[in-house]
Every structure is written in structure tokens, then in C-alpha cells.
Amino acid sequence: MNLDEIRTHISRLDKELLTLLAKRKGLSLEVARSKLENPRPIRDQVREQALLVELINQGRQLGLDAHYVTQLYHTIIEDSVLSQQALLQDLLNPQDEVPAISVAFLGLRGSYSNMAARKYLSRFQATMVEHNCETFQQIFDTVESGQAQYGILPIENTSSGAINDVFDLMQHTSLSIVGELTQPIEHCLLVAVNTDVSKLKTLYTHPQVYQQCSQYLKTLPGVKVEFCAASSNAMELVASLKQDDIGAMGSADGGELHGLKPLVRGLANQKQNMTRFIVVARKPVEVAAQIPAKTSFIMSTGQQSGALVETLLVLRSHHITMTKLESRPIIGNPWEEMFYVDVAANVNSNEMQAALKELKDIVRFIKILGCYPSAEVAPTRIPSKALSQGNAGVPAVPPHRPADKNAAMSLQIGRFYMSRQEPLLAAMLATWPDRSALQEAARRLKEHGGQVLAAPCFEQGDSRQQQQRLQQLREIAAQFDLAAMTLVHTPEQLSRAAESLDLLLLQPIEGRRDELLTAAGRSTRPVLLPLADKLEHTLAEAEQILTEGNQQLALLDTQSRSLPELLRLQQQSRLPLLGQLPGQDSLLPELGHALKEAGMQGFCITLNEEDDMVPLQQLAQRLYQD
Ligand SMILES: C=C(O[C@@H]1C=C(C(=O)O)C=C[C@H]1O)C(=O)O
């Protein structure tokens, strides 16, 4: 076959794939209808897990790697679940057949709020009429007066926290929350014409974006920064001037609406930056009982001691999970607080109705702000046991929570739980690899059932190169759904690594890490502390970290200590213990298995550039199958 013929063939297959996906979606909607007739929850994670395990094994036989299959099916299942939910919601809340829906949001075309509004409206079969607003108050006014059907408001951001003005306005509105959505915020450097960073003289941006990208901007000392009222204004200006020495900062999608191209992506200091938006409307919606719902309410309690605790105990006694608690002052009543509460419950459920009845007896004020479908469809996870090669068994319990008797001792790294039953498996590259080697290591680690990818970001290079390595490690780990770790020597390195990675490995030389221990204790990231020579030194160092506040601490044995020593350590400390082992030891699987039996909760396998991962794969099999 020549190139054209092969491409024709590929196109035909792609069409078939699409046809099959559309058929699958149709069947999924039939499932939703049957779940409506015989009421059952829309989401069934036991079914999803069984399906994923079967697909992974079938995929392997066809030469497709487990990670690829899992990623594809997470996307397919997410769409399937959201489509089922949307169908149920539409049946329950029939919309008038309107050709256009109007939405009020902050900023102009291309603002983050505009992108959120577009995302929300994409589920409706109607065109969007945009109401650009200059203030949050104006959004409330526009929806309250009926000029717009929906208002989109940012309520919290993962780096800057609660958006207080919106909380304060919610106190006094008659509007209801009818939806939520989360929008990733990725600041990019946007330009109107082909150019290069070195040519730039002026950057237009909003002060908050400037602040969130301060580290990147320090690398452009000659560039002047001009502030605009919103990032969408900056985009508009740069698009109209069309010069090669100016740029704007904002989202790539937003920039595209103005014909701008992203020259550099991922400028923010903090890489994972998301904003949660709420959707408000004049009429509340009803949420189908079979889909996960959230209810938001505000309340004020008396000022006697324990008043807030009592309200929380009411929620607990009805098994209602609280997902958010914020307090805001009550305007005009100095020192009194209004609490904003989000719970994972449908307002019409028996538990929630009973809880509300009890709450009304003990609070001064309570108002439901709305009940809406929860927008999150967390991917169903496959336990390492199912992933480590050769296992076709279907796990019985969805792996959300550790089914670990010693849960109090287990630690969470990224989204993984470390436990004696399912030890954590980390691969640590001895030297910094190039991008493709790092990707290949990540792919294979994931394929074998490992969870943490580690590489030395700080061993060479200047601060900028180190920053790039941190970013690359984080990106590649995320791409393969792994957690990321690096070795840190100084408090400054620790705080930089803590911004991007999931686990911080402290340098092993005791006596030279006093300040590092204090910094680790003040960090909010989990820390791995290599054992000191003497047991009592290790315990003292661990104590130093714990007393500073950070309780997410595990110990690492870097010297293959004897079994009695390890057991003694475990008797004296409840901290999880990991072992560091060389990746090419032919005894690795047996050694790991024996150490697991002795209570080790994880392994850090060191790999040199030329090493293969065969022993690690065998270790994973022993750890997760036996
Ligand atoms: C389609 C179903 O509903 C949901 C979607 C699934 C899917 O798309 O495969 C699987 C389980 C459920 O979470 C079902 O229950 O079979």
C-alpha cells in the first residue's frame, strides 16, 4: 500500500470507530431510560471497573498498552455518564423550546468566565446570547431582572481560594444555584502575528494574572508590563494592534476567539490552577435522585460555644458529607458570621430533609441556595493488582478508599494510598533523562502497576532549567496518571518542588538538613525522610517535621537495613516505611515480597539509564498478585 492508500484505510477505520462510538452512546442512553423505569443510580463503578479490567486485558492481547486503553475509556465513560445525567435532568426539568439562551458573565469574549459560559451552554441545543458584565453585582441584576436566563460566577480558585464578593452577593439574592462546573485556568502568552519571545517589548495583562505568573515574568526582564481591566481586554487590544513586539496573557481558547496564537503555554507559578464556577437562575431545578447532587446552603448560628459543631454533628448523624465550609462576616453585624456549606446530597432526599428539619431548630438563619448535579465524574480507578501484567481477575471492591485496617497509618501520595496490603511502588531515575526516555519510563512504570515517577530535578543546571525539569516531570507523570517525586537539598528547592510535585524526598545526609526538616514540617506536601544512622536520630528528625505541622511523613530505608532493625523501627514509630532497592538486583522480587511481609508500605526502585525494568515488573507481580 502507498501512503494515500494507507491514509484512506485509516480514514475508513476512523469513520467506523465514530459510528461505533455513536452506537455505544445510543445504548448508554437506553440504559439511562431503563434506570429511570427501574430506579437505579446512573453511575455504577463496579460495572465500570469490571469493564475496564476486561478491556485492558483484551487490549494487551492486541498489543495496546494498559494506559492507552484506560485513558480512552475514561473519556468514553465520562461522556456516557454525563450524557445519561443530562438526559435524566432534561426529562425532569423540561426546558421551553427556545432558540437562544442568554447568559451573563464577567468580562468580554475570551475571558475565563466566557469560556466557562460556553462550556456550560454546550449541553443545550440552543445558541448563546452573551451579556458582558463589568461587575458581579451586574450579573446578579441581569439575571434577577430576567434579561438573562443564567449567570456564571467564579466561586473559588485552587490557587487564590474563595471569591468573597460572590459569596457576599449570594447572601442577598433571590436566585438559585442550578449548576456548577470547573474550568482549568492555563495562562498563555498570546500573540497576533508570527513572532518570538525575544522580540517582545510589551505585555498586556490583568494584575491577578501578572501575580500568578510572576516567576515566568522574571525571566523576561526587558519586557514592560501594562495592566488592563481584564485578560479579555488585553487580548482585544493585542488583536487590534497586530504588532510582533506585543503580547497578551490569557487562555489559549480565549485567545483563539480573537485570532491570537499561544506562543508559550503554562506560565502560572502554580501549575494546577482551576476555577470552580456556579450557575445561577431565577428558578431552582430538581435533580434526579439517581445522579450525584450537591446542595449549597447558608446558615448563621448563635455565638455560644459549640454552636457550629452541633450543626456539623447533625450532618454527620444523617451520613451527609460536607464538601465545603466557608465563613463570611454578616454585613452590619460586626463579629457575626454566615457559614456557606456545600454537601454531597440531594435536597429532596430523606436524609437531607431530616437534617434540614433538625438544623432549623438550632440555627438562627438558614437558606437553601440551590441543589444541582455534581459536575465531577471521577474516573473509576483500577487497582495495581489488576494492572500488573497477567491478571485477568476482577477486583471486588472499587478502590476509592483504602480497605486497610491500619488506615490511620497510611499516607496519600497524589491520589494513591500507601498501605501494607498494596505497597506504593516508585521508580527513581538516577540521572535526568531526555523527554522521550522519561516518557518511556513513565509508560512502563504505569504498565507494570507502579504509582510514583521520580527523577532528579535539582542535581544540575541553573534555576530556569531546574524549573523546566520540575514542570516536565509533573506533566509526564500526569499524562500517565502517576504521582511525581524529586530529591530536595535545600528549603528553597523544597518549596519550589512542593508547588508542582506530589512527594518530596529529603536529601539523605543527616546533620546537614536541620533547616530542611523545618521547611518540610511547614510544607503541605507529603515528605519522605531517609533514615538517619541511629534509630533515635531518625525519631528525633521525624518529630521535628511533625511538630511543625506536616503529618504526611514516611520514612525511607536507603541502606537495606537488617530485619530486626526494621522491626524495631516499626515498633517505635507508626510512620509508614519504604525501602530503597536497586532496580537490577535479580533478587528484587523476592526481597520486596519478604519486606512487604515484614510491614514495608512501599518501595523506591533506583534505575540507571541503561537498566531495564524487568525486575521491577516482576516485583510488581509479586507485590500485587500474591
Ligand atoms: C452504561 C451504563 O451506565 C454508566 C456508564 C457506563 C459505560 O458507559 O460503560 C458504565 C457504568 C455506568 O457508570 C451501565 O450501567 O451499563
XYZ file of C-alpha atoms and ligand atoms in Angstrom:
642
model
C 0.000 0.000 0.000
C 1.260 3.504 -0.739
C 0.784 6.444 1.638
C -2.514 7.590 0.112
C -3.948 4.107 0.264
C -2.906 3.657 3.876
C -4.459 7.009 4.752
C -7.694 6.077 3.009
C -7.712 2.917 5.059
C -7.112 4.835 8.311
C -9.893 7.286 7.475
C -12.270 4.401 6.876
C -11.372 2.857 10.224
C -11.822 6.212 11.972
C -15.277 6.509 10.486
C -16.122 3.035 11.720
C -14.798 3.932 15.172
C -17.021 7.015 15.253
C -20.040 5.025 14.134
C -19.383 2.527 16.898
C -18.928 5.280 19.479
C -22.215 6.840 18.439
C -23.911 3.430 18.732
C -22.370 2.985 22.186
C -23.696 6.372 23.235
C -27.167 5.421 21.991
C -27.071 2.239 24.080
C -25.875 4.189 27.095
C -28.928 6.469 26.788
C -31.127 3.361 26.601
C -29.500 2.201 29.830
C -30.384 5.597 31.352
C -34.037 5.177 30.374
C -34.115 1.714 31.874
C -32.561 3.098 35.049
C -35.354 5.633 35.157
C -38.017 2.937 34.864
C -36.393 0.668 37.442
C -34.743 3.306 39.580
C -31.015 2.670 39.962
C -28.090 5.082 40.288
C -26.735 6.265 36.951
C -23.141 5.644 37.932
C -22.129 2.039 38.541
C -18.432 1.894 39.354
C -18.369 -1.829 39.955
C -19.571 -2.355 36.377
C -17.082 0.249 35.109
C -14.216 -1.407 36.891
C -15.073 -4.857 35.570
C -15.373 -3.386 32.077
C -12.025 -1.589 32.308
C -10.164 -4.646 33.569
C -11.617 -6.743 30.769
C -10.738 -4.093 28.163
C -7.189 -3.727 29.473
C -6.638 -7.442 29.163
C -8.206 -7.620 25.708
C -6.153 -4.591 24.669
C -2.948 -6.243 25.832
C -3.627 -9.237 23.652
C -3.942 -6.830 20.723
C -0.717 -5.026 21.588
C -2.321 -1.893 23.099
C -0.856 -0.681 26.363
C -2.956 -0.516 29.514
C -2.565 3.213 29.981
C -3.779 3.990 26.467
C -6.855 1.794 26.862
C -7.656 3.242 30.296
C -7.340 6.831 29.093
C -9.555 6.225 26.084
C -12.233 4.568 28.158
C -12.166 7.175 30.911
C -13.100 9.714 28.261
C -15.766 7.471 26.756
C -17.307 6.597 30.124
C -17.202 10.201 31.352
C -19.192 11.268 28.300
C -21.537 8.318 28.725
C -22.271 9.158 32.390
C -22.669 12.900 31.724
C -24.989 12.220 28.775
C -27.113 9.904 30.910
C -27.271 12.561 33.639
C -28.182 15.301 31.162
C -30.953 13.119 29.700
C -32.449 12.498 33.126
C -32.226 16.186 34.026
C -33.942 17.183 30.775
C -36.754 14.704 31.361
C -37.218 16.036 34.875
C -36.920 19.759 34.048
C -38.330 20.177 30.547
C -36.983 23.395 29.017
C -39.143 25.605 26.868
C -38.115 25.110 23.249
C -36.163 28.337 22.914
C -33.822 29.058 20.023
C -31.431 31.135 22.154
C -30.340 31.150 25.786
C -28.889 34.285 27.333
C -26.022 34.133 29.803
C -24.451 36.884 31.887
C -20.753 36.639 32.780
C -17.799 38.785 33.719
C -15.591 40.264 31.023
C -15.572 40.176 27.261
C -15.254 37.427 24.679
C -12.326 35.199 25.609
C -12.425 35.798 29.381
C -12.218 32.712 31.579
C -15.861 33.315 32.608
C -16.820 33.445 28.935
C -15.120 30.107 28.316
C -16.990 28.626 31.297
C -20.288 30.011 29.968
C -19.633 28.428 26.571
C -18.803 25.097 28.178
C -21.984 25.119 30.265
C -24.208 26.099 27.352
C -22.708 23.477 25.038
C -25.108 20.905 26.559
C -28.166 22.816 25.362
C -29.469 22.683 21.811
C -29.627 26.458 21.611
C -27.423 29.323 20.587
C -25.951 31.530 23.271
C -26.683 35.214 23.701
C -23.852 36.825 25.627
C -24.317 39.504 28.285
C -20.937 41.004 29.074
C -20.924 42.365 32.621
C -18.392 44.541 34.354
C -19.128 43.523 37.944
C -20.524 40.508 39.803
C -23.402 42.724 41.009
C -24.310 43.422 37.397
C -24.516 39.677 36.704
C -26.958 39.215 39.593
C -29.018 42.234 38.449
C -29.139 40.977 34.847
C -30.463 37.544 35.854
C -32.786 38.826 38.607
C -34.421 41.242 36.172
C -34.923 38.450 33.613
C -32.637 39.980 30.959
C -30.515 36.839 31.101
C -31.603 33.284 31.964
C -28.314 32.224 33.530
C -25.448 33.908 35.330
C -21.995 32.327 35.546
C -19.910 33.248 38.585
C -16.463 32.124 39.723
C -16.738 30.968 43.329
C -13.327 29.542 44.182
C -9.891 29.084 42.682
C -7.340 26.423 43.562
C -4.546 28.958 43.999
C -6.261 32.095 45.271
C -9.130 30.474 47.246
C -12.703 31.681 47.805
C -14.019 34.597 45.782
C -15.503 36.522 48.658
C -17.506 39.072 46.679
C -19.568 36.295 45.115
C -20.223 34.651 48.491
C -21.366 38.019 49.885
C -23.733 38.634 46.979
C -25.239 35.142 47.358
C -26.432 36.162 50.848
C -28.937 38.615 49.449
C -30.040 37.229 46.121
C -33.306 35.527 45.234
C -31.507 33.472 42.568
C -30.828 29.749 42.913
C -27.700 27.793 42.082
C -28.670 25.387 39.288
C -25.294 24.060 38.193
C -21.556 24.026 38.722
C -18.543 23.488 36.530
C -14.805 23.502 36.874
C -12.646 25.226 34.353
C -8.864 24.727 34.116
C -7.040 28.043 34.094
C -3.967 27.923 31.888
C -2.310 31.270 31.324
C -0.540 31.521 27.966
C 1.450 34.204 26.217
C -0.712 35.135 23.225
C 0.394 36.947 20.086
C -1.335 38.260 16.967
C 1.422 37.715 14.378
C 4.325 35.295 13.924
C 6.997 36.374 16.370
C 9.434 35.240 19.015
C 9.643 35.828 22.785
C 12.947 37.684 22.298
C 11.189 40.320 20.150
C 8.565 41.194 22.768
C 8.677 44.676 24.323
C 5.255 44.976 25.998
C 2.859 42.511 27.606
C -0.759 43.415 28.374
C -2.379 41.620 31.272
C -4.637 41.759 34.326
C -2.874 42.353 37.709
C -4.071 38.996 39.074
C -2.715 37.108 36.063
C 0.542 39.050 36.408
C 0.780 37.933 40.033
C 0.007 34.298 39.204
C 2.781 34.256 36.555
C 5.404 36.240 38.472
C 8.106 33.563 38.176
C 7.852 33.320 34.398
C 7.782 37.101 34.027
C 11.062 37.386 35.932
C 12.656 35.539 33.003
C 11.641 38.428 30.688
C 13.379 41.380 32.391
C 13.350 43.679 29.349
C 9.610 43.361 28.763
C 7.299 46.127 30.014
C 4.001 45.051 31.588
C 0.842 47.136 31.082
C -2.271 46.379 33.136
C -5.766 46.029 31.637
C -9.172 45.688 33.316
C -9.466 42.015 32.250
C -7.455 39.483 30.265
C -10.093 39.661 27.532
C -9.412 43.426 27.158
C -5.705 42.659 26.803
C -6.484 40.132 24.058
C -8.716 42.582 22.223
C -6.007 45.232 22.265
C -3.225 42.929 21.048
C -5.503 41.537 18.319
C -6.312 45.012 17.068
C -2.684 46.297 17.062
C -1.208 43.237 15.266
C 2.428 44.017 16.222
C 5.235 41.493 16.643
C 6.589 43.136 19.809
C 3.451 42.886 21.966
C 1.555 40.048 23.602
C -1.341 39.383 25.948
C -1.779 36.840 28.714
C -4.836 34.613 28.934
C -6.283 31.256 27.894
C -5.380 29.691 24.549
C -9.065 29.045 23.735
C -9.994 32.599 24.654
C -7.146 33.925 22.516
C -8.336 31.838 19.572
C -11.649 33.716 19.623
C -9.611 36.865 18.905
C -7.373 35.188 16.329
C -4.397 35.091 18.746
C -1.936 32.202 18.941
C -0.275 30.848 22.098
C 3.478 31.438 21.936
C 4.254 29.952 25.384
C 1.884 27.855 27.489
C 1.693 27.058 31.220
C 3.003 30.390 32.538
C 1.469 30.212 36.020
C 3.688 29.645 39.065
C 1.254 27.054 40.302
C 0.632 24.531 37.573
C -2.651 23.081 38.647
C -4.920 26.063 38.543
C -8.669 25.522 38.346
C -11.651 27.748 38.965
C -15.000 26.411 40.095
C -17.950 28.324 38.675
C -21.573 28.283 39.809
C -24.530 28.807 37.506
C -27.439 30.848 38.872
C -31.002 31.176 37.560
C -34.338 32.556 38.742
C -35.963 29.141 39.125
C -34.415 26.233 41.066
C -34.004 22.895 39.274
C -34.909 19.464 40.501
C -32.102 16.913 40.435
C -32.942 13.302 39.565
C -32.476 11.029 42.559
C -30.211 8.709 40.559
C -27.444 11.204 39.882
C -24.942 12.659 42.344
C -26.233 16.009 43.559
C -24.841 18.827 45.632
C -26.813 21.161 47.854
C -25.499 24.570 48.890
C -26.942 26.481 51.829
C -26.038 29.351 54.129
C -26.668 29.482 57.856
C -25.792 31.559 60.879
C -25.507 30.046 64.300
C -25.713 31.566 67.744
C -22.432 32.689 69.246
C -22.457 30.223 72.131
C -19.567 27.794 72.233
C -20.010 24.647 70.174
C -22.848 26.049 68.054
C -21.113 25.287 64.749
C -20.023 21.843 65.904
C -23.633 20.984 66.690
C -24.736 21.766 63.161
C -21.943 19.627 61.745
C -22.931 16.765 64.032
C -26.435 16.925 62.561
C -24.945 16.370 59.095
C -22.814 13.538 60.379
C -25.703 11.808 62.095
C -27.519 11.691 58.742
C -24.384 10.466 56.912
C -24.180 13.610 54.826
C -20.726 14.510 53.524
C -19.790 18.165 53.679
C -17.665 19.210 50.695
C -17.167 22.868 51.611
C -17.418 25.203 54.591
C -16.659 28.923 54.294
C -17.377 31.684 56.739
C -18.104 35.307 55.850
C -18.949 38.261 58.090
C -22.588 39.368 58.209
C -22.647 42.902 56.907
C -23.958 45.268 59.599
C -23.499 42.742 62.441
C -19.878 43.038 63.491
C -18.254 39.759 64.603
C -21.139 37.615 63.470
C -20.504 35.034 60.791
C -22.519 33.485 57.996
C -21.466 29.958 57.049
C -21.604 28.695 53.472
C -21.971 24.949 53.293
C -21.871 22.553 50.323
C -22.948 18.978 50.918
C -22.930 15.945 48.626
C -26.673 15.306 48.871
C -29.910 15.904 47.044
C -32.067 18.442 48.877
C -35.109 16.199 48.344
C -33.508 13.088 49.816
C -34.898 11.790 53.089
C -31.579 12.270 54.867
C -31.233 15.878 53.760
C -34.843 16.732 54.604
C -34.395 15.218 58.076
C -31.099 17.061 58.583
C -32.629 20.381 57.489
C -35.512 19.918 59.907
C -33.082 19.411 62.790
C -30.840 22.255 61.657
C -33.765 24.692 61.608
C -34.217 24.094 65.336
C -30.667 25.024 66.228
C -29.618 27.813 63.837
C -30.669 31.461 63.692
C -30.956 31.584 59.943
C -30.804 29.059 57.131
C -31.410 29.432 53.399
C -31.014 26.880 50.627
C -29.048 28.397 47.759
C -29.701 25.529 45.380
C -29.452 21.851 44.556
C -27.686 20.885 41.321
C -25.996 17.956 39.588
C -22.431 17.455 40.722
C -20.230 18.088 37.686
C -17.476 15.741 38.688
C -17.216 12.260 37.162
C -14.094 10.987 38.901
C -12.516 8.225 36.800
C -13.016 4.736 38.159
C -9.623 3.546 39.256
C -8.111 0.179 38.575
C -6.078 -1.173 41.476
C -2.451 -2.084 40.806
C -3.452 -5.698 41.296
C -5.493 -5.594 38.121
C -2.914 -3.575 36.209
C 0.220 -5.535 36.975
C 0.519 -7.810 33.966
C -1.100 -11.140 33.535
C -4.040 -10.761 35.875
C -7.492 -11.203 34.445
C -9.268 -11.215 37.789
C -11.977 -8.679 38.535
C -11.438 -6.891 41.809
C -14.430 -6.978 44.103
C -14.185 -3.565 45.758
C -13.877 -0.244 43.953
C -10.518 1.161 45.000
C -11.621 4.577 46.180
C -10.744 4.267 49.829
C -8.060 2.164 51.399
C -9.594 -1.073 52.625
C -6.797 -1.038 55.126
C -7.127 -1.943 58.744
C -4.264 0.424 59.508
C -5.862 3.329 57.692
C -4.612 5.737 60.338
C -1.040 4.902 59.360
C -1.450 5.063 55.640
C -0.463 8.070 53.602
C -1.923 9.582 50.479
C 0.519 10.431 47.670
C -1.225 12.285 44.857
C -4.318 10.147 44.501
C -2.673 6.914 45.670
C -2.949 5.432 49.122
C 0.023 3.694 50.604
C -0.820 0.632 52.640
C 0.625 -2.671 53.751
C -1.814 -4.575 51.549
C -0.951 -2.561 48.474
C 2.520 -1.039 48.867
C 3.495 2.021 46.885
C 5.888 1.430 44.003
C 8.151 4.276 42.897
C 10.754 4.237 40.110
C 13.603 6.678 40.710
C 15.834 7.553 37.756
C 19.422 8.127 38.858
C 20.117 10.854 36.280
C 17.886 13.316 34.462
C 16.764 11.660 31.207
C 15.675 13.316 27.987
C 11.973 13.844 27.452
C 11.309 10.680 25.472
C 13.234 8.474 27.937
C 11.248 9.983 30.806
C 8.031 9.334 28.929
C 9.029 5.761 28.208
C 9.916 5.174 31.883
C 6.527 6.600 32.901
C 4.675 4.471 30.380
C 6.367 1.274 31.517
C 6.031 2.076 35.203
C 2.296 2.599 34.726
C 2.021 -0.553 32.648
C 3.606 -2.562 35.477
C 1.255 -1.103 38.100
C 3.666 1.422 39.717
C 2.470 4.761 41.073
C 5.314 7.270 41.578
C 7.758 8.603 38.989
C 10.897 10.169 40.444
C 13.793 11.953 38.741
C 16.463 14.378 39.983
C 15.383 17.895 39.004
C 17.947 19.802 41.069
C 21.201 17.934 40.506
C 22.492 20.162 37.679
C 21.632 23.237 35.685
C 20.541 26.741 36.591
C 17.326 27.686 38.275
C 15.461 28.043 34.992
C 16.462 24.571 33.751
C 15.515 23.109 37.115
C 12.125 24.784 36.855
C 11.662 23.288 33.403
C 12.524 19.840 34.744
C 10.005 20.151 37.562
C 7.397 21.127 35.034
C 8.300 18.301 32.663
C 8.287 15.700 35.429
C 4.902 16.902 36.615
C 3.475 16.934 33.101
C 4.694 13.482 32.128
C 3.633 11.953 35.451
C 0.165 13.482 34.999
C -0.014 12.254 31.428
C 0.412 8.688 32.676
C -1.679 9.196 35.795
C 1.313 8.791 38.112
C 2.405 10.808 41.133
C 5.754 12.667 40.893
C 8.692 12.961 43.294
C 12.126 14.589 43.359
C 15.086 14.850 45.719
C 15.466 18.207 47.510
C 18.583 19.520 49.273
C 17.574 22.999 50.475
C 14.434 24.718 51.816
C 14.286 26.757 48.622
C 14.293 23.637 46.425
C 11.701 22.101 48.697
C 9.280 24.966 48.292
C 9.757 25.020 44.512
C 9.223 21.253 44.223
C 6.177 21.461 46.518
C 4.471 23.741 44.001
C 4.472 21.082 41.296
C 5.132 17.599 42.667
C 3.288 15.146 44.931
C 6.096 13.827 47.122
C 9.336 15.378 48.359
C 12.360 13.220 49.065
C 14.701 14.868 51.568
C 18.438 14.588 50.998
C 19.943 11.711 52.975
C 22.885 13.349 54.773
C 21.867 13.856 58.382
C 23.491 16.708 60.278
C 23.130 18.834 57.130
C 19.404 19.054 56.993
C 18.222 20.931 60.036
C 16.655 23.799 58.083
C 15.330 21.372 55.514
C 13.460 19.464 58.233
C 11.793 22.658 59.443
C 10.807 23.571 55.883
C 9.448 20.038 55.340
C 7.395 20.372 58.525
C 5.853 23.600 57.255
C 5.077 22.209 53.819
C 1.660 20.872 52.878
C 3.136 18.125 50.683
C 3.947 14.572 51.812
C 7.595 14.092 52.692
C 9.899 11.078 52.518
C 12.674 11.123 55.123
C 15.710 8.844 54.616
C 16.610 7.103 57.878
C 19.450 8.551 59.935
C 22.260 6.269 61.119
C 20.795 5.823 64.556
C 17.200 4.981 65.321
C 16.880 7.743 67.905
C 18.171 10.335 65.427
C 15.538 9.254 62.916
C 12.825 9.543 65.526
C 14.057 13.000 66.572
C 14.161 14.195 62.963
C 10.675 12.835 62.291
C 9.437 14.602 65.418
C 10.932 17.859 64.188
C 8.853 17.602 61.000
C 5.651 16.509 62.748
C 5.780 19.268 65.373
C 5.961 21.917 62.647
C 2.567 20.695 61.482
C 3.097 18.394 58.497
C 1.747 14.958 59.408
C 2.260 13.474 55.943
C 5.534 11.784 56.589
C 7.031 8.431 55.609
C 10.495 7.006 56.266
C 12.861 5.586 53.663
C 15.449 2.926 54.329
C 18.240 3.692 51.854
C 20.731 1.105 53.161
C 18.858 -2.205 53.214
C 18.927 -2.431 56.979
C 18.561 -5.742 58.753
C 15.153 -7.164 59.542
C 15.499 -6.760 63.354
C 16.432 -3.099 62.837
C 13.431 -2.501 60.612
C 11.074 -4.251 63.007
C 12.449 -2.233 65.922
C 11.818 0.951 63.984
C 8.251 -0.086 63.281
C 7.676 -0.822 66.935
C 8.802 2.652 67.892
C 7.142 4.671 65.172
C 3.772 4.496 63.485
C 5.134 6.199 60.370
C 4.944 4.257 57.100
C 8.266 2.804 55.994
C 9.553 2.399 52.433
C 12.630 0.585 51.202
C 15.037 1.835 48.555
C 16.298 -1.017 46.379
C 18.481 -1.193 43.259
C 16.467 -1.887 40.119
C 18.824 -4.520 38.714
C 19.058 -6.842 41.678
C 17.956 -10.274 40.462
C 16.541 -10.905 43.923
C 14.385 -7.766 43.770
C 11.031 -9.584 43.532
C 11.804 -11.946 46.422
C 13.380 -9.209 48.523
C 10.414 -6.909 48.001
C 7.967 -9.634 48.804
C 9.755 -10.519 52.042
C 9.933 -6.862 53.058
C 6.240 -6.411 52.317
C 5.554 -9.311 54.674
C 7.724 -7.529 57.236
C 5.441 -4.489 57.024
C 7.034 -2.206 54.428
C 4.482 0.064 52.798
C 6.369 0.861 49.648
C 9.472 0.610 47.509
C 11.613 3.125 45.761
C 13.453 1.342 42.955
C 16.522 3.155 41.641
C 17.250 2.855 37.929
C 20.280 3.840 35.881
C 19.927 4.915 32.288
C 20.853 1.534 30.805
C 18.741 -0.515 33.241
C 15.617 -2.272 32.077
C 12.501 -2.568 34.179
C 12.179 -6.343 34.137
C 12.976 -6.885 37.849
C 10.601 -4.023 38.747
C 7.866 -5.660 36.714
C 8.485 -8.966 38.494
C 8.436 -7.160 41.835
C 5.080 -5.591 40.951
C 3.714 -9.017 40.129
C 4.853 -10.430 43.453
C 3.565 -7.429 45.392
C 0.147 -7.174 43.842
C -0.717 -10.745 42.904
C 0.451 -12.878 45.791
C -23.945 2.391 30.666
C -24.072 2.295 31.997
O -24.022 3.398 32.855
C -22.810 4.010 33.291
C -21.863 4.097 32.160
C -21.071 3.022 31.855
C -20.435 2.904 30.495
O -20.510 3.838 29.708
O -19.894 1.831 30.189
C -20.881 2.010 32.822
C -21.469 2.061 34.037
C -22.271 3.220 34.475
O -21.479 4.039 35.297
C -24.314 0.973 32.655
O -24.712 0.961 33.818
O -24.098 -0.052 31.992
